[in-house]
Coordinates of N, CA, C and O and ligand atoms in Angstrom, one line a residue:
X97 N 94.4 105.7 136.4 CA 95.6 105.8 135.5 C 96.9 105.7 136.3 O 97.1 106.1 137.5
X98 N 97.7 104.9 135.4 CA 99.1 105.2 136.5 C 99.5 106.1 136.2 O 99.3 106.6 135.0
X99 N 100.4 106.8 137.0 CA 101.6 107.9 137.4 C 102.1 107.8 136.2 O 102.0 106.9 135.3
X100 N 102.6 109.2 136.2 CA 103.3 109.4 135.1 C 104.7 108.8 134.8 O 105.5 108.8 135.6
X101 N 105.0 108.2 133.6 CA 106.3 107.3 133.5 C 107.3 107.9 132.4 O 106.8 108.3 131.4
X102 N 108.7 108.0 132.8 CA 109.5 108.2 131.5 C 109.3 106.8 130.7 O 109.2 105.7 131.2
X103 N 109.4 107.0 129.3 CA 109.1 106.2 128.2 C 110.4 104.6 128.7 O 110.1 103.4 128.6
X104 N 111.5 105.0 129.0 CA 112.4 103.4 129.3 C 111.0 102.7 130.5 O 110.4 101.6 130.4
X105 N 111.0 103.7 131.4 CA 110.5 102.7 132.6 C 108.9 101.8 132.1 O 108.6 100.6 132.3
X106 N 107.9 102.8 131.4 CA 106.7 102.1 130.4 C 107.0 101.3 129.5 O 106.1 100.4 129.4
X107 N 107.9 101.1 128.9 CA 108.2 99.8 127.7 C 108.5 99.0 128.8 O 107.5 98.2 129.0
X108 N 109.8 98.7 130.0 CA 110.4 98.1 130.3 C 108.9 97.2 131.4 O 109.1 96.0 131.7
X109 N 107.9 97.7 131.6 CA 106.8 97.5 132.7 C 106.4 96.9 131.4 O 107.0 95.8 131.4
X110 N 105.8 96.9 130.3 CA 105.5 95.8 129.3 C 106.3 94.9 128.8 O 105.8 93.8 128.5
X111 N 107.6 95.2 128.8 CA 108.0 93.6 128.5 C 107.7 92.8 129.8 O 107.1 91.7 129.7
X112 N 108.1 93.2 131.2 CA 107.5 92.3 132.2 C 106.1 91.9 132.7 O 105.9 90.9 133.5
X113 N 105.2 92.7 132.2 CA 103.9 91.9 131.7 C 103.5 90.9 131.0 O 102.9 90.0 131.4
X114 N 104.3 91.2 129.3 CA 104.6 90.1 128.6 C 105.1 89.0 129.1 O 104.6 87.9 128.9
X115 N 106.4 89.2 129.9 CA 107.0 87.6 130.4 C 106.2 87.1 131.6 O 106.1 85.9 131.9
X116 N 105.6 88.2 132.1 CA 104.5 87.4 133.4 C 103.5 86.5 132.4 O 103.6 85.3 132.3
X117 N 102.6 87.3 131.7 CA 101.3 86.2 130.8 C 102.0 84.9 129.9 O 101.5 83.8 129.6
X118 N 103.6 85.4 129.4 CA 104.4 84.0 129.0 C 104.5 82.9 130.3 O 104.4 81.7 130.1
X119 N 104.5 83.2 131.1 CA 104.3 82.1 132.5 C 103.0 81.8 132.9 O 102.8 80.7 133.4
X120 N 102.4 82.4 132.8 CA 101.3 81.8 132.9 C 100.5 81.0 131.9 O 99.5 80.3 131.8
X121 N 101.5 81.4 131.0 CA 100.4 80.4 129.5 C 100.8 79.2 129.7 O 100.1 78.3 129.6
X122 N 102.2 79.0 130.1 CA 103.1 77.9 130.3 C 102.3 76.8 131.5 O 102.3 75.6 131.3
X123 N 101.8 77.5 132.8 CA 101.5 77.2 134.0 C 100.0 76.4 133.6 O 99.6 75.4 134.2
X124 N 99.3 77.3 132.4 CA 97.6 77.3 132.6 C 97.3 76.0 131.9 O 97.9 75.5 131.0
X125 N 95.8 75.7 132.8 CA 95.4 74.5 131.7 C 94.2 74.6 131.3 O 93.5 75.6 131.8
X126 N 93.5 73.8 130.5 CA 92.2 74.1 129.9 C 92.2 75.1 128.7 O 92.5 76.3 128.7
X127 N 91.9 74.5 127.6 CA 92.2 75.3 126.1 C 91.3 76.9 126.4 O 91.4 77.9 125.7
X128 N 90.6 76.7 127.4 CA 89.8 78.3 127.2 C 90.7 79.4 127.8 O 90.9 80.5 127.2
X129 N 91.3 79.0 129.0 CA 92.1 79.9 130.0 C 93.6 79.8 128.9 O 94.1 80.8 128.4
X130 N 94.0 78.8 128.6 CA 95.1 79.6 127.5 C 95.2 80.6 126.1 O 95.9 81.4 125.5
X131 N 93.5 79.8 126.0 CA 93.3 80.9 124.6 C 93.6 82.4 124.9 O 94.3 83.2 124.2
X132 N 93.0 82.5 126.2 CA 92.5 84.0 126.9 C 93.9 84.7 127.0 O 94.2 85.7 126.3
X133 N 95.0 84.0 128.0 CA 96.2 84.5 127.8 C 96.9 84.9 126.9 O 97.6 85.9 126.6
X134 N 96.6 83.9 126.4 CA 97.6 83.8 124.5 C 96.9 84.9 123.8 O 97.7 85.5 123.0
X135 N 95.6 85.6 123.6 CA 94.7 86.2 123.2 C 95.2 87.9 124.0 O 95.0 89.0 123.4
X136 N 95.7 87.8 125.1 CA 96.2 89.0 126.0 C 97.7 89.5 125.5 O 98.1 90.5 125.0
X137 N 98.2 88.4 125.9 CA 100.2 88.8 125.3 C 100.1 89.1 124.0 O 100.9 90.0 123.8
X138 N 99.0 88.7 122.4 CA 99.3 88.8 121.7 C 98.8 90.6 122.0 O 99.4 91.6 121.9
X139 N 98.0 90.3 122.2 CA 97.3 92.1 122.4 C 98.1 92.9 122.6 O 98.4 93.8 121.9
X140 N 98.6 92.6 124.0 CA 99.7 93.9 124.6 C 100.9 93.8 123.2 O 100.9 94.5 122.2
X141 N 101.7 92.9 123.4 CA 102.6 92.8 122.7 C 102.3 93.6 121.3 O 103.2 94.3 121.0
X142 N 101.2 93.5 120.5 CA 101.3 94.4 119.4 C 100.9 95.5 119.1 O 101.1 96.0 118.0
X143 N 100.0 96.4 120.9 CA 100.4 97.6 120.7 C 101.9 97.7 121.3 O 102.7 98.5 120.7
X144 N 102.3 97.1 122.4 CA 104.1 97.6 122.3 C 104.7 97.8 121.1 O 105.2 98.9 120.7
X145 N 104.5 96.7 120.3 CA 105.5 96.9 119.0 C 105.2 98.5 118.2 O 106.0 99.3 117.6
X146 N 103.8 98.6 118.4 CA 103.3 99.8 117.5 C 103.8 100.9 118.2 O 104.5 101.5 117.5
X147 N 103.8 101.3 119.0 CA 104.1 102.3 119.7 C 105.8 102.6 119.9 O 106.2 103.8 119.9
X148 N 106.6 101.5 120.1 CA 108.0 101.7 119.3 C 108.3 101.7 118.3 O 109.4 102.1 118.0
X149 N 107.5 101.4 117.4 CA 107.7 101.9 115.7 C 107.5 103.2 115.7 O 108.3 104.0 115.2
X150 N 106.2 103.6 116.3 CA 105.7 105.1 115.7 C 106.1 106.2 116.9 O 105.6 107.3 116.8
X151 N 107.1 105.8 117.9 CA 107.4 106.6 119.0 C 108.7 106.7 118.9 O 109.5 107.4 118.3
X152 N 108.7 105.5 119.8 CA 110.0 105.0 120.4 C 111.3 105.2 119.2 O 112.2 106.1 119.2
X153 N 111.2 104.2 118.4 CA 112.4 104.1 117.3 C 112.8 105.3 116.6 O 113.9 105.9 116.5
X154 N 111.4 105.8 115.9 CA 111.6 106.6 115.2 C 112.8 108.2 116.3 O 113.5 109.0 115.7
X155 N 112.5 108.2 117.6 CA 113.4 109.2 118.0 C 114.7 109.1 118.5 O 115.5 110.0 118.7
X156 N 115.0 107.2 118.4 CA 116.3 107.1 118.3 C 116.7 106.6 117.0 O 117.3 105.6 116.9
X157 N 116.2 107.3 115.9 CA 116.9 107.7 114.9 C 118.6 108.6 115.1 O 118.8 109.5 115.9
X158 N 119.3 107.9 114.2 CA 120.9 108.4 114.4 C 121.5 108.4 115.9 O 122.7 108.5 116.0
X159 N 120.5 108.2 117.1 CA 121.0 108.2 118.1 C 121.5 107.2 119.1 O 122.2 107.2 120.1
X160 N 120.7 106.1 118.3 CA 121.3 104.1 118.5 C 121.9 103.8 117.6 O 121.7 104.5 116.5
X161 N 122.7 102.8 117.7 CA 123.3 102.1 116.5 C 122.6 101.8 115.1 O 121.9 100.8 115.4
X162 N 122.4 102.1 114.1 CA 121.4 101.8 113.0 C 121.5 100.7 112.6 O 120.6 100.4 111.8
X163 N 122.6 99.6 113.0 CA 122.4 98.3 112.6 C 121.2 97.2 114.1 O 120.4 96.3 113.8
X164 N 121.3 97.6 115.1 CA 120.8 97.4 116.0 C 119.3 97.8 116.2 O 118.6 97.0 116.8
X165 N 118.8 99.0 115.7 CA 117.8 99.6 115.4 C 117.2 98.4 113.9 O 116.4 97.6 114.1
X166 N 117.6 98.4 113.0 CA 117.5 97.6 111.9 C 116.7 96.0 112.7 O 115.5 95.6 112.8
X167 N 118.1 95.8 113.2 CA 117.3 94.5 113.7 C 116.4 94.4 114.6 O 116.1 93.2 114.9
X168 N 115.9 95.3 115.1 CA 114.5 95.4 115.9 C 113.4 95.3 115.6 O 112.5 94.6 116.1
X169 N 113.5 96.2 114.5 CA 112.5 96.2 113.0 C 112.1 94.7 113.0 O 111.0 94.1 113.3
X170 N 113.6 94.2 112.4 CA 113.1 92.5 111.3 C 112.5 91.9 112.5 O 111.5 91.3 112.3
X171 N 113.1 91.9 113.9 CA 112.5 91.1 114.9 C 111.2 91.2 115.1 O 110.4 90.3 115.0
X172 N 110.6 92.9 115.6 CA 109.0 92.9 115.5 C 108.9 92.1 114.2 O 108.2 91.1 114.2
X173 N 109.1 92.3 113.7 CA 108.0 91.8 112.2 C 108.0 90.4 112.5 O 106.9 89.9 112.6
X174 N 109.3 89.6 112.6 CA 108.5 87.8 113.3 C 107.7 87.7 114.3 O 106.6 87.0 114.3
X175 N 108.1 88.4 115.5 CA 106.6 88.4 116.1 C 105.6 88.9 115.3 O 104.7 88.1 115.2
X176 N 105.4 89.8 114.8 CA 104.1 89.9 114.3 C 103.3 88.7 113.2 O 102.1 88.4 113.2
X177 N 104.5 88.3 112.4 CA 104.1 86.9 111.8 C 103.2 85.8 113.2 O 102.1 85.3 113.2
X178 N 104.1 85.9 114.0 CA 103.6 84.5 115.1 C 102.5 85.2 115.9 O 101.8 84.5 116.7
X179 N 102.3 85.9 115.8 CA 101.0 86.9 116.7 C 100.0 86.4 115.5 O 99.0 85.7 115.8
X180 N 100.3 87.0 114.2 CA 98.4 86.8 113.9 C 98.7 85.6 113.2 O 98.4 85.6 112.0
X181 N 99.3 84.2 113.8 CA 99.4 83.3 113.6 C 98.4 82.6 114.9 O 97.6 81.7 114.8
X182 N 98.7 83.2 115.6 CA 98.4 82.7 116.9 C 97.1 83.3 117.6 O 96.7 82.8 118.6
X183 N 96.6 84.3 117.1 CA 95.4 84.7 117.0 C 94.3 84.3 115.9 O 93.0 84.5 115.9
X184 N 95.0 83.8 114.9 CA 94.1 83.4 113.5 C 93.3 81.5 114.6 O 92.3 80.8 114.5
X185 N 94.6 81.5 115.6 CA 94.2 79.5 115.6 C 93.4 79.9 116.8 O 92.7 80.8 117.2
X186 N 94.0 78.2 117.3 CA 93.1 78.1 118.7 C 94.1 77.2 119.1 O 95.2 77.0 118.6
X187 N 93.7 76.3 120.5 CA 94.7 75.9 121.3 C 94.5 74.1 120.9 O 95.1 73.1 121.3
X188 N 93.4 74.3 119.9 CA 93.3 72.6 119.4 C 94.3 72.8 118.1 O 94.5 71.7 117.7
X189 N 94.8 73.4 117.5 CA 95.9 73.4 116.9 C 97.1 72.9 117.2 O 97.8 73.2 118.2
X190 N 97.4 72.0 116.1 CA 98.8 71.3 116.7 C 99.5 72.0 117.2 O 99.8 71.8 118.4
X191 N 100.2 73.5 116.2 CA 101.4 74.2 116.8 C 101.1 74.8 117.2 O 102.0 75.6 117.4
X192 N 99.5 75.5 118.2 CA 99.7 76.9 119.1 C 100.6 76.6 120.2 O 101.4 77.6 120.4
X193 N 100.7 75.7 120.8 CA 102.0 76.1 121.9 C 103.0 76.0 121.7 O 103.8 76.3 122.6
X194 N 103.4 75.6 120.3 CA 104.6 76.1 119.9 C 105.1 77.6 119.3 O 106.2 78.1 119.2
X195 N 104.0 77.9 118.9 CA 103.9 79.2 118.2 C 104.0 79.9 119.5 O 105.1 80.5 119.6
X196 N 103.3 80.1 120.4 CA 103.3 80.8 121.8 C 104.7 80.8 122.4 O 105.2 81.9 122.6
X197 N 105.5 79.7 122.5 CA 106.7 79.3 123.2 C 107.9 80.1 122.3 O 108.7 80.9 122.7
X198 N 107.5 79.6 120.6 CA 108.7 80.5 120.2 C 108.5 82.0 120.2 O 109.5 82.8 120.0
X199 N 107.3 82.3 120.4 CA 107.5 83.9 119.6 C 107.9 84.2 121.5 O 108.2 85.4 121.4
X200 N 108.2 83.7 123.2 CA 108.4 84.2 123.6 C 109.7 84.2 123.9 O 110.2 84.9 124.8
X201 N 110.5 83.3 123.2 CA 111.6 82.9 122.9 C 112.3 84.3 122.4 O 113.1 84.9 123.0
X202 N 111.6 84.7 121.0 CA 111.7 85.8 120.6 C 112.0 87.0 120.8 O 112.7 87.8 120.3
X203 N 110.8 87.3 122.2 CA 110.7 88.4 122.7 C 111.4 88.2 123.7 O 111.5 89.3 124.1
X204 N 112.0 87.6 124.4 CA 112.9 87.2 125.2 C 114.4 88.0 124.7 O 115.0 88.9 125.2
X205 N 114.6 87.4 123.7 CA 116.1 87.6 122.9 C 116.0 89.4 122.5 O 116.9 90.2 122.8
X206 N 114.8 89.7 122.0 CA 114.6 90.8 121.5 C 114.8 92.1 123.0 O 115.6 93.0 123.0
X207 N 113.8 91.9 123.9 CA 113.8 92.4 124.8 C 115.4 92.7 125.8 O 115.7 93.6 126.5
X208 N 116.2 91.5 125.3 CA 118.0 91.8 125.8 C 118.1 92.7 125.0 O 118.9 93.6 125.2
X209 N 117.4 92.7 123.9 CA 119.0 93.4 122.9 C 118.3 95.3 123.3 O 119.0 96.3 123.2
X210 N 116.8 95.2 123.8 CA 116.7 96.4 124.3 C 117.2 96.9 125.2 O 117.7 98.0 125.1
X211 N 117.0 96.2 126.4 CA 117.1 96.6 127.4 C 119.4 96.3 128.4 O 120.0 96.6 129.4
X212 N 119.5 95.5 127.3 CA 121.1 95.5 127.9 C 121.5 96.4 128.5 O 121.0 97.5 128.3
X213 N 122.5 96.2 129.4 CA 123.3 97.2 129.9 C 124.1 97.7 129.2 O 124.8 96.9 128.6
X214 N 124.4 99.3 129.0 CA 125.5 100.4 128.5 C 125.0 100.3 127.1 O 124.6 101.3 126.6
X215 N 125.1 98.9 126.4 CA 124.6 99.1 125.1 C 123.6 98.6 124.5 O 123.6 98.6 123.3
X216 N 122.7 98.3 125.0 CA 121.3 98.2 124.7 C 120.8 99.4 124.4 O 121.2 100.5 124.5
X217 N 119.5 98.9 123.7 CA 118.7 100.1 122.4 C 118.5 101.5 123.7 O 118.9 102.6 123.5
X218 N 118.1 101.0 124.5 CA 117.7 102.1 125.5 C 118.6 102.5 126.7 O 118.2 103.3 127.6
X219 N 119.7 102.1 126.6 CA 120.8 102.6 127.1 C 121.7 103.6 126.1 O 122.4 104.4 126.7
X220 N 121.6 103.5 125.0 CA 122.0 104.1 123.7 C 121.4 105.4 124.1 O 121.9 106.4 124.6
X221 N 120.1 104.9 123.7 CA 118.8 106.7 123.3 C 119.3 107.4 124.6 O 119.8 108.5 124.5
X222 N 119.2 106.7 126.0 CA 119.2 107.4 127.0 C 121.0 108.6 127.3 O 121.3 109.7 127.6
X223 N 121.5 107.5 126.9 CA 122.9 108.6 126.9 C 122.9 109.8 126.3 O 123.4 110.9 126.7
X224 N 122.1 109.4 124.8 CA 121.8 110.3 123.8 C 121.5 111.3 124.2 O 121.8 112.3 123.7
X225 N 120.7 111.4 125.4 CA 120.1 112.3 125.6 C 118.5 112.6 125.4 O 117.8 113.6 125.6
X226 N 118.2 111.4 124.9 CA 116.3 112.0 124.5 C 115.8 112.3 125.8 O 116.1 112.1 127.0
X227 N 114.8 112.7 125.1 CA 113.3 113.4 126.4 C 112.9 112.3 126.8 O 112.4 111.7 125.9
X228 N 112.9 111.8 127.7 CA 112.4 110.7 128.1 C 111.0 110.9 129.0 O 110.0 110.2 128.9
X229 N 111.0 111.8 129.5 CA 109.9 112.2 130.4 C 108.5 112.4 128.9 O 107.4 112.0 128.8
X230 N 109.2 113.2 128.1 CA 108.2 113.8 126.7 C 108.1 112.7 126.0 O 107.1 112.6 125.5
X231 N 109.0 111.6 125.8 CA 108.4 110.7 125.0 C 107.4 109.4 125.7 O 106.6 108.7 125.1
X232 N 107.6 109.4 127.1 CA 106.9 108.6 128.3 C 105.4 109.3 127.7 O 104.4 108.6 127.4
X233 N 105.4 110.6 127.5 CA 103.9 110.8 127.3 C 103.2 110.3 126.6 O 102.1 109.7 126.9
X234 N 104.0 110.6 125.1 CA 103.5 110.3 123.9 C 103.0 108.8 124.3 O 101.8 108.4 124.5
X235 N 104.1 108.3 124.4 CA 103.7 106.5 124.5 C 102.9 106.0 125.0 O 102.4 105.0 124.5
X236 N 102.3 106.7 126.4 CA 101.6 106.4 127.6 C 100.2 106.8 126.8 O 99.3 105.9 127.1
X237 N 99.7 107.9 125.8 CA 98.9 107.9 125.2 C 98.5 107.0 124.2 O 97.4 106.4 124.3
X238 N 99.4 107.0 123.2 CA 98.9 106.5 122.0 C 99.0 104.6 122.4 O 98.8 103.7 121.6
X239 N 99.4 104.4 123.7 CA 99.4 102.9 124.3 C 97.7 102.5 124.4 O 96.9 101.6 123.9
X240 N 97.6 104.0 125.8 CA 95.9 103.9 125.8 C 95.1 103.8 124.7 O 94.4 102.8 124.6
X241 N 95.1 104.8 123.7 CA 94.2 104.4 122.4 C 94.1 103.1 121.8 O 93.0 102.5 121.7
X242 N 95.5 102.6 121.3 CA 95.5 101.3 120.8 C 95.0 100.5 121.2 O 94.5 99.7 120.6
X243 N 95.0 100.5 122.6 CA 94.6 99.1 123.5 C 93.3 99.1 123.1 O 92.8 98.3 122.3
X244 N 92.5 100.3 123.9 CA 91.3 100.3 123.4 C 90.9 100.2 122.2 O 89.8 99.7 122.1
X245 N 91.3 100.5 121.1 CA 91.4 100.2 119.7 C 91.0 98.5 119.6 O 89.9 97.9 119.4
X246 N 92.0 98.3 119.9 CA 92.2 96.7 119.7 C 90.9 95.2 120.6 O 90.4 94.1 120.3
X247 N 90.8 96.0 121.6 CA 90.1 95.4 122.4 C 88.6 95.4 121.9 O 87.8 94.5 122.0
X248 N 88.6 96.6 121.3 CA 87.1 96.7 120.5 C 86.9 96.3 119.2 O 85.8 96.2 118.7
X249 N 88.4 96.1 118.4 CA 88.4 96.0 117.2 C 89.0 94.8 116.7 O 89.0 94.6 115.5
X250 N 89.7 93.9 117.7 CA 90.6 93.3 117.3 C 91.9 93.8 117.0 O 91.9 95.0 116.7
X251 N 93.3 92.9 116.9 CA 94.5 93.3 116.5 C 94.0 93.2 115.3 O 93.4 92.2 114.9
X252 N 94.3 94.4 114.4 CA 94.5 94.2 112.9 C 95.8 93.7 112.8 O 96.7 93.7 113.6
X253 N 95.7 93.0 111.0 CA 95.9 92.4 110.3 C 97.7 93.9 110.7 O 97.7 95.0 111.0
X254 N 98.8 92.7 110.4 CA 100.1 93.7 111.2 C 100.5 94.0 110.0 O 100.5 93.2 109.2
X255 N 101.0 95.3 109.8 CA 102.1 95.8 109.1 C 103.1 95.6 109.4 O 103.6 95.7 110.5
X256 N 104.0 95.0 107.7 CA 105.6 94.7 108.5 C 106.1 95.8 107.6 O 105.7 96.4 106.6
X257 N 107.2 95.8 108.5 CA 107.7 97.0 107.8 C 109.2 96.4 107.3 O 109.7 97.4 106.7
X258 N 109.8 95.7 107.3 CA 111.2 95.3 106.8 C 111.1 94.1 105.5 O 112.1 93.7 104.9
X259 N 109.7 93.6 105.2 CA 109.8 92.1 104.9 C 109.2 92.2 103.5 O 108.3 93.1 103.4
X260 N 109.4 91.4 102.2 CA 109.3 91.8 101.4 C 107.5 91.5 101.2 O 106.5 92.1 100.7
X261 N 107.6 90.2 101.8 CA 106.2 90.3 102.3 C 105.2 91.0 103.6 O 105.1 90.8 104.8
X262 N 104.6 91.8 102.7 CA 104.0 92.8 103.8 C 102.5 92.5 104.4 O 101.8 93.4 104.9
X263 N 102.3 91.7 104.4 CA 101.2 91.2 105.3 C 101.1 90.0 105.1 O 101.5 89.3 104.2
X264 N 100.4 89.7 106.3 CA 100.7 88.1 107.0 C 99.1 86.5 106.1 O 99.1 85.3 106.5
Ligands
FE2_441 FE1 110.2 96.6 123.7
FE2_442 FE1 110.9 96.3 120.6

């Protein structure tokens, strides 16, 4: 197990996971070795998203911007579109490496609007004052579960939560 983390420093160590396996999908060749990646980022990536819905966001309620929180929301939910888009295909599909490339495009854009300086989502909560050390926990658990969840179960089918269409 790793050390114990406040909850900024655990998200911030998954989006740079995420952008490490986005370089390597980019780098790899052979439809099996990219499936495997593309098959990994989608993984991690959709317990991250779950765990800032059911953690993370919900405690910077009133304490970040609520238009900025908003668009976090709608943003998971396109990745989650291109995730079990990209998990339904395979890499003989015309658009999986497009689908891969945009959704890291995505997270890319998404991941600024978290992690900015002074006013980013997590510069916000942190001034606010949250527990950072108590919500690192939470997260650091219900991260473990999911994974394992997922690994054994597959990413289920994603809940959106902003879109009028609610599943993919
Ligand atoms: Fe994040
Ligand atoms: Fe996020």
């Amino acid at each position: 197990m790793a050390e114990k983390q406040d909850a900024i420093s655990l998200l911030k160590q998954d989006h740079r996971e995420a952008e490490e396996l986005f370089e390597q999908f980019e780098k790899a060749t052979g439809d099996g070795r990219k499936q495997k990646i593309a098959e990994q980022v989608c993984l991690e990536l959709s317990v991250h998203t779950a765990i800032e819905e059911e953690i993370f966001y919900p405690a910077c309620e009133g304490k970040v911007e609520e238009d900025m929180l908003k668009e976090a929301y709608v943003e998971h939910d396109g990745a989650k579109v291109l995730i079990a888009e990209i998990l339904k295909g395979g890499p003989d599909d015309e658009f999986y490496d497009s689908k891969v490339k945009v959704l890291s495009e995505e997270i890319e854009h998404h991941v600024k609007e978290e992690e900015k300086r002074m006013e980013g989502i997590f510069a916000q909560a942190r001034k606010a004052g949250l527990d950072m050390d108590a919500l690192g926990e939470q997260l650091a658990a219900r991260k473990a579960e999911l994974t394992e969840q997922y690994k054994k179960s597959g990413v289920p089918t994603p809940k959106l939560t902003t879109m009028e269409t609610t599943s993919v």
